[in-house]
Each structure stands twice: as structure tokens, then as C-alpha cells.
CSV table of C-alpha atoms and ligand atoms in Angstrom, one decimal:
chain,number,residue,atom,x,y,z
A,1,MET,CA,0.0,0.0,-0.1
A,2,SER,CA,1.4,3.4,-1.0
A,3,ASN,CA,-0.8,5.4,1.3
A,4,ILE,CA,0.9,4.4,4.6
A,5,GLN,CA,3.0,7.0,6.4
A,6,PRO,CA,6.4,5.6,5.5
A,7,GLY,CA,8.0,6.1,9.0
A,8,ILE,CA,5.6,3.6,10.5
A,9,LEU,CA,7.0,0.6,8.6
A,10,ALA,CA,10.6,1.9,8.4
A,11,PRO,CA,13.2,0.5,10.8
A,12,ILE,CA,14.1,2.4,13.9
A,13,PRO,CA,16.3,5.4,13.1
A,14,PRO,CA,19.6,6.3,14.9
A,15,LEU,CA,17.8,9.3,16.5
A,16,ALA,CA,14.4,10.6,17.0
A,17,ARG,CA,12.5,13.6,18.6
A,18,CYS,CA,9.1,13.1,19.8
A,19,LEU,CA,6.7,16.2,20.1
A,20,SER,CA,3.3,16.2,21.5
A,21,PHE,CA,0.9,19.1,21.3
A,22,GLN,CA,-2.1,20.3,23.1
A,23,LEU,CA,-4.9,22.4,21.5
A,24,LEU,CA,-4.7,26.2,22.2
A,25,PRO,CA,-7.8,27.8,23.7
A,26,ASP,CA,-9.4,29.8,20.9
A,27,GLY,CA,-6.8,28.3,18.5
A,28,GLU,CA,-7.4,27.5,14.9
A,29,PRO,CA,-6.5,23.8,14.5
A,30,LEU,CA,-7.8,23.6,10.9
A,31,ALA,CA,-5.4,26.3,9.7
A,32,ALA,CA,-2.5,24.5,11.5
A,33,LEU,CA,-3.5,21.1,10.0
A,34,ALA,CA,-3.7,22.7,6.5
A,35,ASN,CA,0.0,23.6,7.0
A,36,LEU,CA,0.9,20.1,8.1
A,37,ALA,CA,-1.1,18.7,5.1
A,38,GLU,CA,1.0,20.6,2.7
A,39,ARG,CA,4.1,18.6,3.6
A,40,ARG,CA,5.0,15.6,1.5
A,41,LEU,CA,5.8,13.0,4.2
A,42,GLY,CA,8.9,10.7,3.9
A,43,ASP,CA,10.1,8.3,6.5
A,44,ASP,CA,11.4,11.2,8.6
A,45,LEU,CA,8.1,12.2,10.2
A,46,VAL,CA,5.0,10.4,11.4
A,47,ILE,CA,1.9,12.3,12.5
A,48,GLY,CA,-0.7,11.0,15.0
A,49,ILE,CA,-4.1,12.5,15.9
A,50,GLY,CA,-5.3,12.3,19.5
A,51,GLN,CA,-9.0,12.0,20.6
A,52,PRO,CA,-9.1,15.5,22.0
A,53,LEU,CA,-8.4,16.9,18.3
A,54,ALA,CA,-10.9,14.6,16.7
A,55,LEU,CA,-13.6,15.5,19.2
A,56,ALA,CA,-12.7,19.3,18.8
A,57,LEU,CA,-13.3,18.9,15.1
A,58,GLY,CA,-16.6,17.1,15.7
A,59,SER,CA,-15.4,13.8,14.1
A,60,GLU,CA,-15.1,10.3,15.3
A,61,ILE,CA,-12.4,7.9,14.2
A,62,PRO,CA,-13.7,4.4,14.7
A,63,GLY,CA,-11.3,2.7,17.2
A,64,LEU,CA,-9.6,5.9,18.5
A,65,ARG,CA,-10.0,6.6,22.2
A,66,GLY,CA,-8.2,8.5,24.8
A,67,PHE,CA,-5.7,6.6,27.0
A,68,THR,CA,-7.1,5.4,30.2
A,69,ALA,CA,-5.2,5.6,33.4
A,70,LEU,CA,-5.3,2.3,35.4
A,71,CYS,CA,-4.0,0.8,38.7
A,72,GLY,CA,-2.6,-2.6,39.6
A,73,PRO,CA,-1.1,-4.0,42.7
A,74,GLY,CA,1.5,-1.5,43.8
A,75,LEU,CA,1.6,0.3,40.4
A,76,SER,CA,-0.2,3.0,38.6
A,77,VAL,CA,-0.3,3.7,34.9
A,78,PRO,CA,-1.0,7.5,34.1
A,79,SER,CA,-2.7,9.0,31.1
A,80,THR,CA,-1.2,12.1,29.6
A,81,GLN,CA,-3.3,12.1,26.4
A,82,ALA,CA,-2.4,15.1,24.1
A,83,ALA,CA,-4.1,16.3,20.9
A,84,LEU,CA,-1.3,15.8,18.4
A,85,TRP,CA,1.9,13.7,18.2
A,86,CYS,CA,4.9,14.2,15.9
A,87,TRP,CA,7.5,11.7,15.7
A,88,LEU,CA,10.6,13.2,13.9
A,89,ARG,CA,13.2,10.5,12.8
A,90,GLY,CA,16.7,11.2,11.7
A,91,ILE,CA,20.5,10.9,12.1
A,92,ASP,CA,21.5,14.4,13.2
A,93,ARG,CA,20.3,15.8,16.5
A,94,GLY,CA,20.7,19.4,15.2
A,95,GLU,CA,18.6,18.8,12.3
A,96,LEU,CA,16.0,17.1,14.4
A,97,LEU,CA,15.9,20.2,16.6
A,98,HIS,CA,15.3,22.5,13.6
A,99,ALA,CA,12.7,20.2,12.1
A,100,GLY,CA,10.9,20.4,15.4
A,101,ARG,CA,11.1,24.1,15.4
A,102,ALA,CA,9.7,24.1,11.9
A,103,LEU,CA,6.8,21.9,13.0
A,104,GLU,CA,6.0,24.2,16.0
A,105,ALA,CA,5.9,27.2,13.7
A,106,ASP,CA,3.6,25.3,11.2
A,107,LEU,CA,1.3,24.3,14.1
A,108,GLU,CA,1.3,27.6,16.1
A,109,ALA,CA,-2.1,28.9,15.0
A,110,GLY,CA,-3.8,25.9,16.7
A,111,PHE,CA,-1.5,24.0,19.0
A,112,GLY,CA,1.0,24.6,21.8
A,113,ILE,CA,3.9,22.2,22.6
A,114,GLU,CA,3.2,19.8,25.5
A,115,GLN,CA,6.3,17.6,25.6
A,116,VAL,CA,9.5,17.0,23.6
A,117,ILE,CA,11.6,13.9,24.1
A,118,ASP,CA,14.8,13.0,22.3
A,119,THR,CA,15.5,9.3,21.8
A,120,PHE,CA,18.5,7.3,20.5
A,121,VAL,CA,19.5,3.8,19.7
A,122,PHE,CA,21.7,2.0,22.2
A,123,ALA,CA,24.1,-0.8,21.6
A,124,GLY,CA,22.4,-1.8,18.3
A,125,GLY,CA,18.8,-1.8,19.7
A,126,ARG,CA,18.8,-2.5,23.4
A,127,ASP,CA,16.9,-1.1,26.2
A,128,LEU,CA,19.2,0.8,28.6
A,129,SER,CA,18.9,-2.2,30.8
A,130,GLY,CA,21.0,-4.1,28.4
A,131,TYR,CA,18.3,-6.3,26.8
A,132,GLU,CA,17.7,-6.6,23.2
A,133,ASP,CA,14.4,-5.0,22.3
A,134,GLY,CA,12.3,-5.8,19.2
A,135,THR,CA,13.2,-9.4,18.7
A,136,GLU,CA,9.7,-10.7,18.3
A,137,ASN,CA,8.5,-7.8,16.2
A,138,PRO,CA,6.6,-9.0,13.1
A,139,THR,CA,8.2,-8.2,9.7
A,140,GLY,CA,7.1,-8.0,6.0
A,141,ALA,CA,3.5,-9.0,5.4
A,142,ASP,CA,3.1,-9.7,9.1
A,143,ALA,CA,4.1,-6.2,10.1
A,144,LEU,CA,1.6,-4.8,7.6
A,145,ALA,CA,-1.1,-7.2,9.0
A,146,ALA,CA,-0.2,-6.1,12.6
A,147,GLY,CA,0.4,-2.4,12.1
A,148,ILE,CA,-1.9,-1.2,9.4
A,149,LEU,CA,-5.6,-0.9,9.1
A,150,SER,CA,-6.1,-2.2,5.5
A,151,ASP,CA,-9.8,-3.3,5.2
A,152,ALA,CA,-11.4,0.0,5.7
A,153,CYS,CA,-13.0,2.8,3.7
A,154,PRO,CA,-10.9,5.5,1.9
A,155,GLY,CA,-9.6,8.0,4.5
A,156,LEU,CA,-9.1,5.2,7.0
A,157,ALA,CA,-7.5,2.5,4.9
A,158,GLY,CA,-3.7,2.6,5.3
A,159,SER,CA,-3.9,4.3,8.7
A,160,SER,CA,-2.6,3.0,11.9
A,161,PHE,CA,-2.9,3.6,15.7
A,162,VAL,CA,0.0,4.1,18.0
A,163,ALA,CA,0.6,3.8,21.7
A,164,VAL,CA,3.2,6.1,23.2
A,165,GLN,CA,4.4,5.6,26.8
A,166,GLN,CA,7.5,7.0,28.5
A,167,TRP,CA,8.9,4.6,31.0
A,168,LEU,CA,11.3,5.9,33.7
A,169,HIS,CA,14.0,3.3,34.9
A,170,ASP,CA,15.3,3.0,38.4
A,171,PHE,CA,18.9,1.9,37.8
A,172,GLU,CA,19.6,1.8,41.6
A,173,ALA,CA,16.9,-0.8,42.0
A,174,PHE,CA,18.0,-2.6,38.8
A,175,GLU,CA,21.7,-2.8,39.8
A,176,ASP,CA,20.7,-4.4,43.1
A,177,ILE,CA,19.1,-7.3,41.3
A,178,PRO,CA,21.5,-10.2,40.6
A,179,LEU,CA,22.0,-10.9,36.8
A,180,ALA,CA,20.2,-14.2,36.8
A,181,GLU,CA,17.2,-12.6,38.5
A,182,ARG,CA,17.3,-9.8,36.0
A,183,ASP,CA,16.9,-12.3,33.2
A,184,ASP,CA,13.9,-13.7,35.0
A,185,LEU,CA,12.3,-10.3,34.9
A,186,ILE,CA,12.5,-10.2,31.2
A,187,GLY,CA,12.5,-13.9,30.3
A,188,ARG,CA,15.5,-13.6,28.1
A,189,ARG,CA,19.1,-13.9,28.7
A,190,GLN,CA,20.9,-10.6,28.5
A,191,THR,CA,24.1,-12.0,27.2
A,192,ASP,CA,22.8,-13.8,24.2
A,193,ASN,CA,19.0,-12.9,24.1
A,194,ALA,CA,18.0,-16.5,24.3
A,195,GLU,CA,14.5,-17.1,25.5
A,196,LEU,CA,14.4,-18.8,28.9
A,197,ASP,CA,11.9,-21.8,29.0
A,198,ASP,CA,11.8,-21.9,32.7
A,199,ALA,CA,11.2,-18.2,33.2
A,200,PRO,CA,8.5,-17.4,35.9
A,201,SER,CA,5.0,-16.3,34.7
A,202,SER,CA,5.9,-12.8,35.7
A,203,ALA,CA,8.7,-12.5,33.1
A,204,HIS,CA,7.9,-9.7,30.5
A,205,VAL,CA,8.1,-12.1,27.5
A,206,LYS,CA,5.7,-14.5,29.2
A,207,ARG,CA,3.2,-11.8,30.1
A,208,THR,CA,3.3,-10.3,26.6
A,209,ALA,CA,3.6,-13.5,24.4
A,210,GLN,CA,1.7,-12.2,21.5
A,211,GLU,CA,0.5,-15.4,20.2
A,212,SER,CA,-0.9,-16.4,23.6
A,213,PHE,CA,-3.8,-13.9,23.3
A,214,ALA,CA,-7.1,-14.5,21.6
A,215,PRO,CA,-7.1,-12.9,19.2
A,216,SER,CA,-3.4,-12.6,18.9
A,217,ALA,CA,-1.9,-9.3,20.2
A,218,PHE,CA,0.8,-8.5,17.6
A,219,LEU,CA,2.2,-5.0,17.6
A,220,LEU,CA,4.9,-3.2,15.6
A,221,ARG,CA,7.1,-1.9,18.4
A,222,ARG,CA,9.4,1.0,17.6
A,223,SER,CA,10.7,1.9,21.2
A,224,MET,CA,13.9,3.8,21.8
A,225,PRO,CA,15.8,4.8,25.0
A,226,TRP,CA,15.7,8.4,26.3
A,227,ALA,CA,17.7,10.2,28.8
A,228,ASP,CA,17.6,13.8,30.0
A,229,GLU,CA,17.9,15.8,33.3
A,230,ASP,CA,14.7,14.1,34.6
A,231,GLY,CA,16.1,10.6,34.3
A,232,GLU,CA,16.3,7.8,31.7
A,233,GLY,CA,14.3,5.0,30.4
A,234,LEU,CA,12.4,3.7,27.4
A,235,LEU,CA,10.0,5.6,25.2
A,236,PHE,CA,7.7,2.8,24.2
A,237,VAL,CA,6.1,3.4,20.8
A,238,ALA,CA,4.0,0.6,19.2
A,239,PHE,CA,1.8,0.8,16.1
A,240,GLY,CA,-1.2,-1.5,15.7
A,241,ARG,CA,-4.2,-1.9,13.3
A,242,SER,CA,-6.2,-1.1,16.4
A,243,LEU,CA,-5.5,-0.3,20.0
A,244,ASP,CA,-6.9,-3.6,21.2
A,245,ALA,CA,-3.6,-5.6,21.2
A,246,TYR,CA,-2.0,-2.8,23.3
A,247,ASP,CA,-4.8,-2.8,25.8
A,248,ALA,CA,-4.7,-6.6,26.2
A,249,LEU,CA,-1.0,-6.7,26.7
A,250,LEU,CA,-1.0,-3.9,29.3
A,251,LEU,CA,-3.8,-5.4,31.3
A,252,ARG,CA,-1.8,-8.6,31.6
A,253,MET,CA,1.3,-6.8,32.4
A,254,THR,CA,-0.4,-5.0,35.3
A,255,GLY,CA,-1.8,-8.1,36.7
A,256,ALA,CA,-5.5,-7.4,35.9
A,257,GLU,CA,-6.1,-11.1,34.6
A,258,ASP,CA,-4.5,-13.2,37.2
A,259,GLY,CA,-2.8,-10.9,39.9
A,260,VAL,CA,0.7,-11.5,38.5
A,261,VAL,CA,2.6,-8.2,37.7
A,262,ASP,CA,5.1,-8.0,35.0
A,263,GLY,CA,8.7,-8.2,36.3
A,264,LEU,CA,9.4,-5.0,34.5
A,265,PHE,CA,7.8,-3.0,37.2
A,266,GLN,CA,10.6,-4.0,39.6
A,267,PHE,CA,12.8,-1.5,37.9
A,268,THR,CA,10.7,0.8,35.7
A,269,ARG,CA,7.4,2.5,35.5
A,270,PRO,CA,5.3,4.5,33.0
A,271,ILE,CA,5.2,8.2,33.5
A,272,THR,CA,3.2,9.1,30.4
A,273,GLY,CA,0.7,7.3,28.2
A,274,ALA,CA,-1.3,8.4,25.0
A,275,PHE,CA,-3.0,6.9,22.0
A,276,TYR,CA,-3.0,8.5,18.5
A,277,TRP,CA,-4.5,7.7,15.1
A,278,CYS,CA,-1.9,8.0,12.3
A,279,PRO,CA,-3.8,9.1,9.1
A,280,PRO,CA,-3.2,7.5,5.7
A,281,LEU,CA,-1.6,9.5,2.9
A,282,ARG,CA,-3.1,10.7,-0.4
A,283,ASP,CA,-0.6,11.7,-3.0
A,284,GLY,CA,2.2,11.6,-0.5
A,285,ARG,CA,0.4,14.0,1.9
A,286,LEU,CA,-1.7,13.5,5.0
A,287,ASP,CA,-5.2,12.4,4.1
A,288,LEU,CA,-7.3,14.2,6.8
A,289,ARG,CA,-10.7,13.8,5.4
A,290,ALA,CA,-11.8,11.5,8.2
A,291,ILE,CA,-11.5,14.4,10.6
A,292,GLY,CA,-13.0,16.9,8.2
A,293,ALA,CA,-9.7,18.8,7.7
B,1,HEM,C1,10.2,-0.1,30.0
B,1,HEM,C2,9.4,-0.7,29.3
B,1,HEM,C3,9.7,-2.0,28.4
B,1,HEM,C4,10.8,-2.7,28.1
B,1,HEM,C5,12.3,-2.3,28.8
B,1,HEM,C6,10.5,-3.7,27.3
B,1,HEM,C7,11.5,-4.6,27.0
B,1,HEM,C8,11.2,-5.7,26.1
B,1,HEM,C9,12.2,-6.8,25.8
B,1,HEM,C10,13.6,-6.8,26.2
B,1,HEM,C11,11.6,-7.8,25.1
B,1,HEM,C12,12.2,-9.1,24.5
B,1,HEM,C13,12.6,-8.9,23.1
B,1,HEM,C14,11.5,-8.6,22.1
B,1,HEM,O1,10.9,-9.6,21.5
B,1,HEM,O2,11.4,-7.5,21.8
B,1,HEM,C15,10.1,-7.3,25.0
B,1,HEM,C16,9.2,-8.0,24.3
B,1,HEM,C17,7.9,-7.6,24.2
B,1,HEM,N1,7.3,-6.5,24.7
B,1,HEM,FE1,8.2,-5.1,25.9
B,1,HEM,N2,9.2,-3.8,27.1
B,1,HEM,C18,8.6,-2.7,27.7
B,1,HEM,C19,7.3,-2.3,27.7
B,1,HEM,C20,6.3,-3.0,27.0
B,1,HEM,C21,4.9,-2.6,26.9
B,1,HEM,C22,4.4,-1.4,27.6
B,1,HEM,C23,4.3,-3.5,26.1
B,1,HEM,C24,2.9,-3.5,25.6
B,1,HEM,C25,1.9,-3.0,26.4
B,1,HEM,C26,5.4,-4.4,25.6
B,1,HEM,C27,5.1,-5.5,24.7
B,1,HEM,C28,6.0,-6.4,24.3
B,1,HEM,C29,5.7,-7.4,23.5
B,1,HEM,C30,4.5,-7.7,22.7
B,1,HEM,C31,6.9,-8.3,23.3
B,1,HEM,C32,7.1,-9.5,22.5
B,1,HEM,C33,6.6,-10.6,23.3
B,1,HEM,C34,6.6,-11.9,22.4
B,1,HEM,O3,5.6,-12.2,21.7
B,1,HEM,O4,7.6,-12.7,22.7
B,1,HEM,N3,6.5,-4.1,26.1
B,1,HEM,N4,10.1,-6.1,25.6
């Protein structure tokens, strides 16, 4: 399909800059979106529309909802739903900074910046804990099936949904855990990425085994580490043809099904959470007819 935002299916870039925006009171979101829709989108930018924006424009995207906060035993998952999400992808931090400034200028009639996070690749694709991330990601036709809404009407076909969640690691806690026990938190060996058959049911890959859900819960994960003056961790980014797979995975991680909490929570916790709909393209530009823009 040629109407998919190319950055969704492209591999993780060396660097990225994630900007989220809120609607300005008395702003003119349609004028700002018209600027955005003039851009020809390559794989250097992915755009997502949040439920607050869809509602402000009086439209409804089937399957789009705001991120819902939830609690589990000893943990809480916050919602920080914004109106618009821009994922800039590149290789040069200065260029990303200037691309972000240009986006802010294009959007200033309707949107104010809410959060900016710079992300990077660590050790060829590992989380900062040292574990390889993305091993069980679907590829090729399976990636399309997992990540892209294909059987839908024009204006929706070729679109995708994305879950964006910033996780803050606690390295003091992590480093107090012996190496073998760390492997049990993930369910894979840090040294060679081998899956551990005898990992406990709390192991992250046991909790999230995509084919163990009914229906299966495959996602196209594109997470990258972040680090700034507030700490460090993983910016979890995952595309799906709907938001259902993410919801099912997160519920099981938080112990909602059986009271067993994902081992990840022993050293990391989510500090943001938002869902967006990533529109399809028409002639290489954003096709915003589904939100009347
Ligand atoms: C700090 C947060 C997280 C870290 C460090 C992390 C790390 C990892 C690692 C190391 C793996 C094993 C390799 C792989 O297949 O990618 C993995 C697998 C996976 N993770 Fe996460 N993850 C995090 C959050 C999440 C969240 C929030 C979800 C979904 C709600 C999720 C869903 C998955 C899935 C679906 C798999 C593949 C499971 C399988 O089918 O084998 N992860 N993650």
C-alpha cells in the first residue's frame, strides 16, 4: 500500500525527537492542520491525531480513544493524552531540533507544545537495561497485518494507531538485582538474548507472548531509549491496526487477569501514556478527510 506514512514501517532510526501538542484555547486547529497537510511525508516524520483533536473537530475515528489511566497491585499507569503527536526521525540531533522548530511554527495557529523527548539507539537496539528490544517484532507482510488498518474505507485504509508511553527506569533498583534474576524479569538472557523456557510467569516475555492472546496481540514496536535531566528509560512506541492488542498486553502486564505483575515493574514505571491515530496519505500528503480537515 502506497498510502501508509512511510515512517511507520521503516526500521528504527538512529535518533528521533518526539513532540506532543495540546490544542490552544481559541486556536485554529484547521489552519494549523492545513499547513501540516502541505508537507510531503517521507520516513522522517510520523503524525498522530489524538482523541481531543478529533472531538474538537466534531469527528469520530472508529477505534480511536483517549488513553485510560489504570492501577494494579503496587503500580499506577498514568494517562497524559495530548491532541497531536509528531515523531521526527533522523540521524542528526541538530537537524531534528530544527525540524521540530519548523513543526512548531507550522502548528502555532492551533497547537502549543506539551512535551519534547529526544530518543536514541543504544548498543544496536537494546533497552538501557541491556536487553535486546524488538526481537519478536513482526516483519514483512506480518508487520503490515499487525500495524496497518487495511480493510477500511478511503480515508481510513492505510492508517494506523499508536501507543506512546514513556517509562522511567530506576537503575539503583535494577543494579541491586543479581544478573540471573534480571534475566527472569525479562524472560530472556541478557548475554545472548536466548528465551528462557523456565522463566516465571511474571517474566515480561511470558506476560506479553503475542500469540498467547485470543485474538493474537501482535504490535509493531518501535521503542527507543531516552535520557535527560529528569532521568532515563524507554520511550515505548507501538503501532497497531487497532488499540486492542496494546490494551490486552498492558492489562496482563499490570496483573488485571491473574494478579501476576510483569517483572519489568521492579525497575521501571510508566510516567506518560497516550494513543493516537496515524492518518493515511493521499498523493504523498496527509489524508485528513476522516477528521474533516
Ligand atoms: C520499559 C518498558 C519496556 C521494556 C524495557 C521492554 C523490553 C522488552 C524486551 C527486552 C523484550 C524481549 C525482546 C523482544 O521480543 O522485543 C520485549 C518483548 C515484548 N514487549 Fe516489551 N518492554 C517494555 C514495555 C512494553 C509494553 C508497555 C508493552 C505492551 C503493552 C510491551 C510489549 C512487548 C511485546 C508484545 C513483546 C514481544 C513478546 C513476544 O511475543 O515474545 N513491552 N520487551
